């Protein structure tokens, strides 16, 4: 549950949902920004704040993958 809360907090969303269906898991995160666009074209690529924000978002996703062992077939 803590990792799910971390995902919610990292992406700065007010709402996040989790659903299980047919041996799959889906996370829905409500935000007011486009998560498919990395950074901002008006800021330099060396902007530390943007780099840290991107790193936190990717890390939160990888933590969930590791926690739920989504890369392994564990026979459940």
mmCIF file with all atom_site columns, N, CA and C in Angstrom:
data_model
loop_
_atom_site.group_PDB
_atom_site.id
_atom_site.type_symbol
_atom_site.label_atom_id
_atom_site.label_alt_id
_atom_site.label_comp_id
_atom_site.label_asym_id
_atom_site.label_entity_id
_atom_site.label_seq_id
_atom_site.pdbx_PDB_ins_code
_atom_site.Cartn_x
_atom_site.Cartn_y
_atom_site.Cartn_z
_atom_site.occupancy
_atom_site.B_iso_or_equiv
_atom_site.pdbx_formal_charge
_atom_site.auth_seq_id
_atom_site.auth_comp_id
_atom_site.auth_asym_id
_atom_site.auth_atom_id
_atom_site.pdbx_PDB_model_num
ATOM 1   N N  . UNK A 1 1  ? 0.815  -1.186  0.000   1.00 0.00 ? 1  UNK A N  1
ATOM 2   C CA . UNK A 1 1  ? 0.000  0.000   0.000   1.00 0.00 ? 1  UNK A CA 1
ATOM 3   C C  . UNK A 1 1  ? 0.868  1.263   0.000   1.00 0.00 ? 1  UNK A C  1
ATOM 4   N N  . UNK A 1 2  ? 1.989  1.191   0.706   1.00 0.00 ? 2  UNK A N  1
ATOM 5   C CA . UNK A 1 2  ? 2.896  2.346   0.741   1.00 0.00 ? 2  UNK A CA 1
ATOM 6   C C  . UNK A 1 2  ? 3.433  2.655   -0.652  1.00 0.00 ? 2  UNK A C  1
ATOM 7   N N  . UNK A 1 3  ? 3.749  1.628   -1.427  1.00 0.00 ? 3  UNK A N  1
ATOM 8   C CA . UNK A 1 3  ? 4.272  1.862   -2.771  1.00 0.00 ? 3  UNK A CA 1
ATOM 9   C C  . UNK A 1 3  ? 3.200  2.463   -3.677  1.00 0.00 ? 3  UNK A C  1
ATOM 10  N N  . UNK A 1 4  ? 1.970  2.032   -3.488  1.00 0.00 ? 4  UNK A N  1
ATOM 11  C CA . UNK A 1 4  ? 0.866  2.618   -4.259  1.00 0.00 ? 4  UNK A CA 1
ATOM 12  C C  . UNK A 1 4  ? 0.690  4.084   -3.887  1.00 0.00 ? 4  UNK A C  1
ATOM 13  N N  . UNK A 1 5  ? 0.795  4.404   -2.602  1.00 0.00 ? 5  UNK A N  1
ATOM 14  C CA . UNK A 1 5  ? 0.718  5.798   -2.158  1.00 0.00 ? 5  UNK A CA 1
ATOM 15  C C  . UNK A 1 5  ? 1.875  6.609   -2.732  1.00 0.00 ? 5  UNK A C  1
ATOM 16  N N  . UNK A 1 6  ? 3.051  5.990   -2.817  1.00 0.00 ? 6  UNK A N  1
ATOM 17  C CA . UNK A 1 6  ? 4.220  6.658   -3.388  1.00 0.00 ? 6  UNK A CA 1
ATOM 18  C C  . UNK A 1 6  ? 3.962  7.019   -4.843  1.00 0.00 ? 6  UNK A C  1
ATOM 19  N N  . UNK A 1 7  ? 3.340  6.124   -5.582  1.00 0.00 ? 7  UNK A N  1
ATOM 20  C CA . UNK A 1 7  ? 3.004  6.396   -6.979  1.00 0.00 ? 7  UNK A CA 1
ATOM 21  C C  . UNK A 1 7  ? 2.045  7.573   -7.062  1.00 0.00 ? 7  UNK A C  1
ATOM 22  N N  . UNK A 1 8  ? 1.056  7.580   -6.202  1.00 0.00 ? 8  UNK A N  1
ATOM 23  C CA . UNK A 1 8  ? 0.060  8.652   -6.136  1.00 0.00 ? 8  UNK A CA 1
ATOM 24  C C  . UNK A 1 8  ? 0.734  9.990   -5.840  1.00 0.00 ? 8  UNK A C  1
ATOM 25  N N  . UNK A 1 9  ? 1.630  10.016  -4.874  1.00 0.00 ? 9  UNK A N  1
ATOM 26  C CA . UNK A 1 9  ? 2.310  11.241  -4.465  1.00 0.00 ? 9  UNK A CA 1
ATOM 27  C C  . UNK A 1 9  ? 3.315  11.706  -5.511  1.00 0.00 ? 9  UNK A C  1
ATOM 28  N N  . UNK A 1 10 ? 4.075  10.799  -6.063  1.00 0.00 ? 10 UNK A N  1
ATOM 29  C CA . UNK A 1 10 ? 5.121  11.139  -7.028  1.00 0.00 ? 10 UNK A CA 1
ATOM 30  C C  . UNK A 1 10 ? 4.563  11.843  -8.257  1.00 0.00 ? 10 UNK A C  1
ATOM 31  N N  . UNK A 1 11 ? 3.432  11.378  -8.746  1.00 0.00 ? 11 UNK A N  1
ATOM 32  C CA . UNK A 1 11 ? 2.853  11.976  -9.938  1.00 0.00 ? 11 UNK A CA 1
ATOM 33  C C  . UNK A 1 11 ? 1.997  13.194  -9.625  1.00 0.00 ? 11 UNK A C  1
ATOM 34  N N  . UNK A 1 12 ? 1.898  13.548  -8.351  1.00 0.00 ? 12 UNK A N  1
ATOM 35  C CA . UNK A 1 12 ? 1.157  14.739  -7.957  1.00 0.00 ? 12 UNK A CA 1
ATOM 36  C C  . UNK A 1 12 ? -0.312 14.670  -8.295  1.00 0.00 ? 12 UNK A C  1
ATOM 37  N N  . UNK A 1 13 ? -0.892 13.505  -8.150  1.00 0.00 ? 13 UNK A N  1
ATOM 38  C CA . UNK A 1 13 ? -2.301 13.340  -8.496  1.00 0.00 ? 13 UNK A CA 1
ATOM 39  C C  . UNK A 1 13 ? -3.176 13.386  -7.253  1.00 0.00 ? 13 UNK A C  1
ATOM 40  N N  . UNK A 1 14 ? -4.395 13.747  -7.478  1.00 0.00 ? 14 UNK A N  1
ATOM 41  C CA . UNK A 1 14 ? -5.359 13.748  -6.376  1.00 0.00 ? 14 UNK A CA 1
ATOM 42  C C  . UNK A 1 14 ? -6.014 12.389  -6.235  1.00 0.00 ? 14 UNK A C  1
ATOM 43  N N  . UNK A 1 15 ? -6.101 11.684  -7.351  1.00 0.00 ? 15 UNK A N  1
ATOM 44  C CA . UNK A 1 15 ? -6.738 10.372  -7.334  1.00 0.00 ? 15 UNK A CA 1
ATOM 45  C C  . UNK A 1 15 ? -5.889 9.363   -8.073  1.00 0.00 ? 15 UNK A C  1
ATOM 46  N N  . UNK A 1 16 ? -5.865 8.175   -7.535  1.00 0.00 ? 16 UNK A N  1
ATOM 47  C CA . UNK A 1 16 ? -5.214 7.053   -8.194  1.00 0.00 ? 16 UNK A CA 1
ATOM 48  C C  . UNK A 1 16 ? -6.035 5.812   -7.890  1.00 0.00 ? 16 UNK A C  1
ATOM 49  N N  . UNK A 1 17 ? -6.159 4.956   -8.877  1.00 0.00 ? 17 UNK A N  1
ATOM 50  C CA . UNK A 1 17 ? -6.948 3.739   -8.721  1.00 0.00 ? 17 UNK A CA 1
ATOM 51  C C  . UNK A 1 17 ? -6.122 2.542   -9.154  1.00 0.00 ? 17 UNK A C  1
ATOM 52  N N  . UNK A 1 18 ? -6.491 1.404   -8.621  1.00 0.00 ? 18 UNK A N  1
ATOM 53  C CA . UNK A 1 18 ? -5.817 0.156   -8.955  1.00 0.00 ? 18 UNK A CA 1
ATOM 54  C C  . UNK A 1 18 ? -6.896 -0.884  -9.225  1.00 0.00 ? 18 UNK A C  1
ATOM 55  N N  . UNK A 1 19 ? -6.706 -1.681  -10.268 1.00 0.00 ? 19 UNK A N  1
ATOM 56  C CA . UNK A 1 19 ? -7.699 -2.686  -10.627 1.00 0.00 ? 19 UNK A CA 1
ATOM 57  C C  . UNK A 1 19 ? -6.998 -3.986  -11.018 1.00 0.00 ? 19 UNK A C  1
ATOM 58  N N  . UNK A 1 20 ? -7.592 -5.103  -10.644 1.00 0.00 ? 20 UNK A N  1
ATOM 59  C CA . UNK A 1 20 ? -7.089 -6.423  -11.014 1.00 0.00 ? 20 UNK A CA 1
ATOM 60  C C  . UNK A 1 20 ? -8.139 -7.096  -11.896 1.00 0.00 ? 20 UNK A C  1
ATOM 61  N N  . UNK A 1 21 ? -7.700 -7.643  -13.047 1.00 0.00 ? 21 UNK A N  1
ATOM 62  C CA . UNK A 1 21 ? -8.619 -8.310  -13.954 1.00 0.00 ? 21 UNK A CA 1
ATOM 63  C C  . UNK A 1 21 ? -7.848 -9.298  -14.818 1.00 0.00 ? 21 UNK A C  1
ATOM 64  N N  . UNK A 1 22 ? -8.305 -10.548 -14.845 1.00 0.00 ? 22 UNK A N  1
ATOM 65  C CA . UNK A 1 22 ? -7.692 -11.600 -15.683 1.00 0.00 ? 22 UNK A CA 1
ATOM 66  C C  . UNK A 1 22 ? -6.167 -11.652 -15.545 1.00 0.00 ? 22 UNK A C  1
ATOM 67  N N  . UNK A 1 23 ? -5.678 -11.803 -14.340 1.00 0.00 ? 23 UNK A N  1
ATOM 68  C CA . UNK A 1 23 ? -4.239 -11.918 -14.077 1.00 0.00 ? 23 UNK A CA 1
ATOM 69  C C  . UNK A 1 23 ? -3.446 -10.680 -14.485 1.00 0.00 ? 23 UNK A C  1
ATOM 70  N N  . UNK A 1 24 ? -4.097 -9.553  -14.564 1.00 0.00 ? 24 UNK A N  1
ATOM 71  C CA . UNK A 1 24 ? -3.408 -8.315  -14.914 1.00 0.00 ? 24 UNK A CA 1
ATOM 72  C C  . UNK A 1 24 ? -3.745 -7.252  -13.878 1.00 0.00 ? 24 UNK A C  1
ATOM 73  N N  . UNK A 1 25 ? -2.876 -6.285  -13.778 1.00 0.00 ? 25 UNK A N  1
ATOM 74  C CA . UNK A 1 25 ? -3.088 -5.169  -12.863 1.00 0.00 ? 25 UNK A CA 1
ATOM 75  C C  . UNK A 1 25 ? -3.021 -3.878  -13.667 1.00 0.00 ? 25 UNK A C  1
ATOM 76  N N  . UNK A 1 26 ? -3.892 -2.949  -13.320 1.00 0.00 ? 26 UNK A N  1
ATOM 77  C CA . UNK A 1 26 ? -3.916 -1.674  -14.021 1.00 0.00 ? 26 UNK A CA 1
ATOM 78  C C  . UNK A 1 26 ? -3.944 -0.547  -12.992 1.00 0.00 ? 26 UNK A C  1
ATOM 79  N N  . UNK A 1 27 ? -3.124 0.455   -13.227 1.00 0.00 ? 27 UNK A N  1
ATOM 80  C CA . UNK A 1 27 ? -3.091 1.635   -12.381 1.00 0.00 ? 27 UNK A CA 1
ATOM 81  C C  . UNK A 1 27 ? -3.606 2.813   -13.202 1.00 0.00 ? 27 UNK A C  1
ATOM 82  N N  . UNK A 1 28 ? -4.519 3.561   -12.640 1.00 0.00 ? 28 UNK A N  1
ATOM 83  C CA . UNK A 1 28 ? -5.045 4.761   -13.294 1.00 0.00 ? 28 UNK A CA 1
ATOM 84  C C  . UNK A 1 28 ? -4.708 5.950   -12.405 1.00 0.00 ? 28 UNK A C  1
ATOM 85  N N  . UNK A 1 29 ? -3.973 6.890   -12.964 1.00 0.00 ? 29 UNK A N  1
ATOM 86  C CA . UNK A 1 29 ? -3.526 8.060   -12.217 1.00 0.00 ? 29 UNK A CA 1
ATOM 87  C C  . UNK A 1 29 ? -4.106 9.303   -12.887 1.00 0.00 ? 29 UNK A C  1
ATOM 88  N N  . UNK A 1 30 ? -4.844 10.084  -12.129 1.00 0.00 ? 30 UNK A N  1
ATOM 89  C CA . UNK A 1 30 ? -5.451 11.301  -12.654 1.00 0.00 ? 30 UNK A CA 1
ATOM 90  C C  . UNK A 1 30 ? -4.507 12.472  -12.407 1.00 0.00 ? 30 UNK A C  1
ATOM 91  N N  . UNK A 1 31 ? -4.074 13.120  -13.488 1.00 0.00 ? 31 UNK A N  1
ATOM 92  C CA . UNK A 1 31 ? -3.231 14.308  -13.376 1.00 0.00 ? 31 UNK A CA 1
ATOM 93  C C  . UNK A 1 31 ? -3.723 15.353  -14.368 1.00 0.00 ? 31 UNK A C  1
ATOM 94  N N  . UNK A 1 32 ? -3.238 16.565  -14.200 1.00 0.00 ? 32 UNK A N  1
ATOM 95  C CA . UNK A 1 32 ? -3.602 17.646  -15.108 1.00 0.00 ? 32 UNK A CA 1
ATOM 96  C C  . UNK A 1 32 ? -2.503 17.916  -16.129 1.00 0.00 ? 32 UNK A C  1
ATOM 97  N N  . UNK A 1 33 ? -1.627 16.962  -16.299 1.00 0.00 ? 33 UNK A N  1
ATOM 98  C CA . UNK A 1 33 ? -0.555 17.166  -17.278 1.00 0.00 ? 33 UNK A CA 1
ATOM 99  C C  . UNK A 1 33 ? -0.384 15.922  -18.136 1.00 0.00 ? 33 UNK A C  1
ATOM 100 N N  . UNK A 1 34 ? 0.246  16.088  -19.263 1.00 0.00 ? 34 UNK A N  1
ATOM 101 C CA . UNK A 1 34 ? 0.456  15.002  -20.201 1.00 0.00 ? 34 UNK A CA 1
ATOM 102 C C  . UNK A 1 34 ? 1.682  14.198  -19.757 1.00 0.00 ? 34 UNK A C  1
ATOM 103 N N  . UNK A 1 35 ? 1.474  12.970  -19.327 1.00 0.00 ? 35 UNK A N  1
ATOM 104 C CA . UNK A 1 35 ? 2.580  12.144  -18.851 1.00 0.00 ? 35 UNK A CA 1
ATOM 105 C C  . UNK A 1 35 ? 3.428  11.579  -19.983 1.00 0.00 ? 35 UNK A C  1
ATOM 106 N N  . UNK A 1 36 ? 2.984  11.757  -21.223 1.00 0.00 ? 36 UNK A N  1
ATOM 107 C CA . UNK A 1 36 ? 3.760  11.272  -22.356 1.00 0.00 ? 36 UNK A CA 1
ATOM 108 C C  . UNK A 1 36 ? 4.762  12.309  -22.856 1.00 0.00 ? 36 UNK A C  1
ATOM 109 N N  . UNK A 1 37 ? 4.715  13.501  -22.298 1.00 0.00 ? 37 UNK A N  1
ATOM 110 C CA . UNK A 1 37 ? 5.687  14.532  -22.638 1.00 0.00 ? 37 UNK A CA 1
ATOM 111 C C  . UNK A 1 37 ? 6.659  14.680  -21.473 1.00 0.00 ? 37 UNK A C  1
ATOM 112 N N  . UNK A 1 38 ? 7.913  14.458  -21.753 1.00 0.00 ? 38 UNK A N  1
ATOM 113 C CA . UNK A 1 38 ? 8.935  14.556  -20.720 1.00 0.00 ? 38 UNK A CA 1
ATOM 114 C C  . UNK A 1 38 ? 9.478  15.973  -20.706 1.00 0.00 ? 38 UNK A C  1
ATOM 115 N N  . UNK A 1 39 ? 9.430  16.602  -19.558 1.00 0.00 ? 39 UNK A N  1
ATOM 116 C CA . UNK A 1 39 ? 10.014 17.927  -19.408 1.00 0.00 ? 39 UNK A CA 1
ATOM 117 C C  . UNK A 1 39 ? 9.182  19.031  -20.029 1.00 0.00 ? 39 UNK A C  1
ATOM 118 N N  . UNK A 1 40 ? 9.860  20.134  -20.284 1.00 0.00 ? 40 UNK A N  1
ATOM 119 C CA . UNK A 1 40 ? 9.226  21.337  -20.782 1.00 0.00 ? 40 UNK A CA 1
ATOM 120 C C  . UNK A 1 40 ? 10.167 21.948  -21.815 1.00 0.00 ? 40 UNK A C  1
ATOM 121 N N  . UNK A 1 41 ? 9.658  22.315  -22.974 1.00 0.00 ? 41 UNK A N  1
ATOM 122 C CA . UNK A 1 41 ? 10.540 22.847  -24.023 1.00 0.00 ? 41 UNK A CA 1
ATOM 123 C C  . UNK A 1 41 ? 11.087 24.224  -23.678 1.00 0.00 ? 41 UNK A C  1
ATOM 124 N N  . UNK A 1 42 ? 10.506 24.866  -22.671 1.00 0.00 ? 42 UNK A N  1
ATOM 125 C CA . UNK A 1 42 ? 10.960 26.196  -22.284 1.00 0.00 ? 42 UNK A CA 1
ATOM 126 C C  . UNK A 1 42 ? 12.028 26.160  -21.187 1.00 0.00 ? 42 UNK A C  1
ATOM 127 N N  . UNK A 1 43 ? 12.379 24.964  -20.738 1.00 0.00 ? 43 UNK A N  1
ATOM 128 C CA . UNK A 1 43 ? 13.424 24.813  -19.717 1.00 0.00 ? 43 UNK A CA 1
ATOM 129 C C  . UNK A 1 43 ? 14.608 24.055  -20.322 1.00 0.00 ? 43 UNK A C  1
ATOM 130 N N  . UNK A 1 44 ? 15.818 24.378  -19.897 1.00 0.00 ? 44 UNK A N  1
ATOM 131 C CA . UNK A 1 44 ? 16.982 23.661  -20.440 1.00 0.00 ? 44 UNK A CA 1
ATOM 132 C C  . UNK A 1 44 ? 17.000 22.198  -19.977 1.00 0.00 ? 44 UNK A C  1
ATOM 133 N N  . UNK A 1 45 ? 17.643 21.354  -20.757 1.00 0.00 ? 45 UNK A N  1
ATOM 134 C CA . UNK A 1 45 ? 17.737 19.932  -20.420 1.00 0.00 ? 45 UNK A CA 1
ATOM 135 C C  . UNK A 1 45 ? 18.519 19.697  -19.135 1.00 0.00 ? 45 UNK A C  1
ATOM 136 N N  . UNK A 1 46 ? 19.297 20.657  -18.729 1.00 0.00 ? 46 UNK A N  1
ATOM 137 C CA . UNK A 1 46 ? 20.110 20.512  -17.523 1.00 0.00 ? 46 UNK A CA 1
ATOM 138 C C  . UNK A 1 46 ? 19.394 20.996  -16.261 1.00 0.00 ? 46 UNK A C  1
ATOM 139 N N  . UNK A 1 47 ? 18.126 21.319  -16.356 1.00 0.00 ? 47 UNK A N  1
ATOM 140 C CA . UNK A 1 47 ? 17.348 21.784  -15.212 1.00 0.00 ? 47 UNK A CA 1
ATOM 141 C C  . UNK A 1 47 ? 17.208 20.631  -14.203 1.00 0.00 ? 47 UNK A C  1
ATOM 142 N N  . UNK A 1 48 ? 17.851 20.786  -13.059 1.00 0.00 ? 48 UNK A N  1
ATOM 143 C CA . UNK A 1 48 ? 17.873 19.713  -12.053 1.00 0.00 ? 48 UNK A CA 1
ATOM 144 C C  . UNK A 1 48 ? 16.497 19.351  -11.536 1.00 0.00 ? 48 UNK A C  1
ATOM 145 N N  . UNK A 1 49 ? 15.632 20.331  -11.391 1.00 0.00 ? 49 UNK A N  1
ATOM 146 C CA . UNK A 1 49 ? 14.286 20.064  -10.881 1.00 0.00 ? 49 UNK A CA 1
ATOM 147 C C  . UNK A 1 49 ? 13.522 19.119  -11.816 1.00 0.00 ? 49 UNK A C  1
ATOM 148 N N  . UNK A 1 50 ? 13.620 19.360  -13.118 1.00 0.00 ? 50 UNK A N  1
ATOM 149 C CA . UNK A 1 50 ? 12.952 18.506  -14.098 1.00 0.00 ? 50 UNK A CA 1
ATOM 150 C C  . UNK A 1 50 ? 13.557 17.107  -14.118 1.00 0.00 ? 50 UNK A C  1
ATOM 151 N N  . UNK A 1 51 ? 14.866 17.029  -13.996 1.00 0.00 ? 51 UNK A N  1
ATOM 152 C CA . UNK A 1 51 ? 15.543 15.732  -13.993 1.00 0.00 ? 51 UNK A CA 1
ATOM 153 C C  . UNK A 1 51 ? 15.122 14.921  -12.779 1.00 0.00 ? 51 UNK A C  1
ATOM 154 N N  . UNK A 1 52 ? 15.075 15.545  -11.607 1.00 0.00 ? 52 UNK A N  1
ATOM 155 C CA . UNK A 1 52 ? 14.687 14.839  -10.385 1.00 0.00 ? 52 UNK A CA 1
ATOM 156 C C  . UNK A 1 52 ? 13.222 14.405  -10.444 1.00 0.00 ? 52 UNK A C  1
ATOM 157 N N  . UNK A 1 53 ? 12.367 15.236  -11.000 1.00 0.00 ? 53 UNK A N  1
ATOM 158 C CA . UNK A 1 53 ? 10.946 14.898  -11.131 1.00 0.00 ? 53 UNK A CA 1
ATOM 159 C C  . UNK A 1 53 ? 10.778 13.672  -12.025 1.00 0.00 ? 53 UNK A C  1
ATOM 160 N N  . UNK A 1 54 ? 11.464 13.661  -13.162 1.00 0.00 ? 54 UNK A N  1
ATOM 161 C CA . UNK A 1 54 ? 11.411 12.519  -14.080 1.00 0.00 ? 54 UNK A CA 1
ATOM 162 C C  . UNK A 1 54 ? 11.949 11.264  -13.394 1.00 0.00 ? 54 UNK A C  1
ATOM 163 N N  . UNK A 1 55 ? 13.043 11.403  -12.674 1.00 0.00 ? 55 UNK A N  1
ATOM 164 C CA . UNK A 1 55 ? 13.647 10.267  -11.985 1.00 0.00 ? 55 UNK A CA 1
ATOM 165 C C  . UNK A 1 55 ? 12.686 9.689   -10.937 1.00 0.00 ? 55 UNK A C  1
ATOM 166 N N  . UNK A 1 56 ? 12.026 10.537  -10.177 1.00 0.00 ? 56 UNK A N  1
ATOM 167 C CA . UNK A 1 56 ? 11.073 10.076  -9.160  1.00 0.00 ? 56 UNK A CA 1
ATOM 168 C C  . UNK A 1 56 ? 9.902  9.327   -9.796  1.00 0.00 ? 56 UNK A C  1
ATOM 169 N N  . UNK A 1 57 ? 9.413  9.827   -10.925 1.00 0.00 ? 57 UNK A N  1
ATOM 170 C CA . UNK A 1 57 ? 8.289  9.172   -11.595 1.00 0.00 ? 57 UNK A CA 1
ATOM 171 C C  . UNK A 1 57 ? 8.684  7.788   -12.114 1.00 0.00 ? 57 UNK A C  1
ATOM 172 N N  . UNK A 1 58 ? 9.825  7.694   -12.763 1.00 0.00 ? 58 UNK A N  1
ATOM 173 C CA . UNK A 1 58 ? 10.287 6.405   -13.281 1.00 0.00 ? 58 UNK A CA 1
ATOM 174 C C  . UNK A 1 58 ? 10.586 5.452   -12.132 1.00 0.00 ? 58 UNK A C  1
ATOM 175 N N  . UNK A 1 59 ? 11.198 5.942   -11.080 1.00 0.00 ? 59 UNK A N  1
ATOM 176 C CA . UNK A 1 59 ? 11.520 5.103   -9.922  1.00 0.00 ? 59 UNK A CA 1
ATOM 177 C C  . UNK A 1 59 ? 10.261 4.539   -9.276  1.00 0.00 ? 59 UNK A C  1
ATOM 178 N N  . UNK A 1 60 ? 9.212  5.337   -9.174  1.00 0.00 ? 60 UNK A N  1
ATOM 179 C CA . UNK A 1 60 ? 7.958  4.869   -8.582  1.00 0.00 ? 60 UNK A CA 1
ATOM 180 C C  . UNK A 1 60 ? 7.373  3.714   -9.397  1.00 0.00 ? 60 UNK A C  1
ATOM 181 N N  . UNK A 1 61 ? 7.450  3.816   -10.710 1.00 0.00 ? 61 UNK A N  1
ATOM 182 C CA . UNK A 1 61 ? 6.942  2.749   -11.576 1.00 0.00 ? 61 UNK A CA 1
ATOM 183 C C  . UNK A 1 61 ? 7.779  1.484   -11.405 1.00 0.00 ? 61 UNK A C  1
ATOM 184 N N  . UNK A 1 62 ? 9.097  1.624   -11.405 1.00 0.00 ? 62 UNK A N  1
ATOM 185 C CA . UNK A 1 62 ? 9.968  0.459   -11.242 1.00 0.00 ? 62 UNK A CA 1
ATOM 186 C C  . UNK A 1 62 ? 9.807  -0.196  -9.872  1.00 0.00 ? 62 UNK A C  1
ATOM 187 N N  . UNK A 1 63 ? 9.559  0.591   -8.835  1.00 0.00 ? 63 UNK A N  1
ATOM 188 C CA . UNK A 1 63 ? 9.329  0.024   -7.509  1.00 0.00 ? 63 UNK A CA 1
ATOM 189 C C  . UNK A 1 63 ? 8.082  -0.856  -7.498  1.00 0.00 ? 63 UNK A C  1
ATOM 190 N N  . UNK A 1 64 ? 7.040  -0.416  -8.181  1.00 0.00 ? 64 UNK A N  1
ATOM 191 C CA . UNK A 1 64 ? 5.830  -1.237  -8.266  1.00 0.00 ? 64 UNK A CA 1
ATOM 192 C C  . UNK A 1 64 ? 6.079  -2.514  -9.056  1.00 0.00 ? 64 UNK A C  1
ATOM 193 N N  . UNK A 1 65 ? 6.819  -2.408  -10.132 1.00 0.00 ? 65 UNK A N  1
ATOM 194 C CA . UNK A 1 65 ? 7.146  -3.600  -10.930 1.00 0.00 ? 65 UNK A CA 1
ATOM 195 C C  . UNK A 1 65 ? 7.908  -4.592  -10.079 1.00 0.00 ? 65 UNK A C  1
ATOM 196 N N  . UNK A 1 66 ? 8.902  -4.123  -9.330  1.00 0.00 ? 66 UNK A N  1
ATOM 197 C CA . UNK A 1 66 ? 9.677  -5.010  -8.461  1.00 0.00 ? 66 UNK A CA 1
ATOM 198 C C  . UNK A 1 66 ? 8.825  -5.588  -7.345  1.00 0.00 ? 66 UNK A C  1
ATOM 199 N N  . UNK A 1 67 ? 8.001  -4.763  -6.727  1.00 0.00 ? 67 UNK A N  1
ATOM 200 C CA . UNK A 1 67 ? 7.196  -5.205  -5.588  1.00 0.00 ? 67 UNK A CA 1
ATOM 201 C C  . UNK A 1 67 ? 6.189  -6.276  -5.996  1.00 0.00 ? 67 UNK A C  1
ATOM 202 N N  . UNK A 1 68 ? 5.488  -6.056  -7.089  1.00 0.00 ? 68 UNK A N  1
ATOM 203 C CA . UNK A 1 68 ? 4.487  -7.017  -7.537  1.00 0.00 ? 68 UNK A CA 1
ATOM 204 C C  . UNK A 1 68 ? 5.081  -8.122  -8.398  1.00 0.00 ? 68 UNK A C  1
ATOM 205 N N  . UNK A 1 69 ? 6.396  -8.082  -8.604  1.00 0.00 ? 69 UNK A N  1
ATOM 206 C CA . UNK A 1 69 ? 7.111  -9.074  -9.413  1.00 0.00 ? 69 UNK A CA 1
ATOM 207 C C  . UNK A 1 69 ? 6.458  -9.222  -10.785 1.00 0.00 ? 69 UNK A C  1
ATOM 208 N N  . UNK A 1 70 ? 6.208  -8.092  -11.428 1.00 0.00 ? 70 UNK A N  1
ATOM 209 C CA . UNK A 1 70 ? 5.526  -8.079  -12.709 1.00 0.00 ? 70 UNK A CA 1
ATOM 210 C C  . UNK A 1 70 ? 6.405  -8.588  -13.840 1.00 0.00 ? 70 UNK A C  1
ATOM 211 N N  . UNK A 1 71 ? 7.682  -8.771  -13.601 1.00 0.00 ? 71 UNK A N  1
ATOM 212 C CA . UNK A 1 71 ? 8.567  -9.293  -14.637 1.00 0.00 ? 71 UNK A CA 1
ATOM 213 C C  . UNK A 1 71 ? 8.750  -10.800 -14.504 1.00 0.00 ? 71 UNK A C  1
ATOM 214 N N  . UNK A 1 72 ? 8.126  -11.407 -13.490 1.00 0.00 ? 72 UNK A N  1
ATOM 215 C CA . UNK A 1 72 ? 8.278  -12.845 -13.245 1.00 0.00 ? 72 UNK A CA 1
ATOM 216 C C  . UNK A 1 72 ? 6.943  -13.561 -13.350 1.00 0.00 ? 72 UNK A C  1
ATOM 217 N N  . UNK A 1 73 ? 7.014  -14.810 -13.740 1.00 0.00 ? 73 UNK A N  1
ATOM 218 C CA . UNK A 1 73 ? 5.835  -15.670 -13.670 1.00 0.00 ? 73 UNK A CA 1
ATOM 219 C C  . UNK A 1 73 ? 5.961  -16.452 -12.378 1.00 0.00 ? 73 UNK A C  1
ATOM 220 N N  . UNK A 1 74 ? 5.119  -16.093 -11.379 1.00 0.00 ? 74 UNK A N  1
ATOM 221 C CA . UNK A 1 74 ? 5.262  -16.710 -10.059 1.00 0.00 ? 74 UNK A CA 1
ATOM 222 C C  . UNK A 1 74 ? 4.185  -17.764 -9.789  1.00 0.00 ? 74 UNK A C  1
ATOM 223 N N  . UNK A 1 75 ? 3.358  -18.047 -10.796 1.00 0.00 ? 75 UNK A N  1
ATOM 224 C CA . UNK A 1 75 ? 2.391  -19.136 -10.666 1.00 0.00 ? 75 UNK A CA 1
ATOM 225 C C  . UNK A 1 75 ? 1.166  -18.828 -9.831  1.00 0.00 ? 75 UNK A C  1
ATOM 226 N N  . UNK A 1 76 ? 0.827  -17.578 -9.698  1.00 0.00 ? 76 UNK A N  1
ATOM 227 C CA . UNK A 1 76 ? -0.382 -17.232 -8.942  1.00 0.00 ? 76 UNK A CA 1
ATOM 228 C C  . UNK A 1 76 ? -1.580 -17.135 -9.857  1.00 0.00 ? 76 UNK A C  1
#
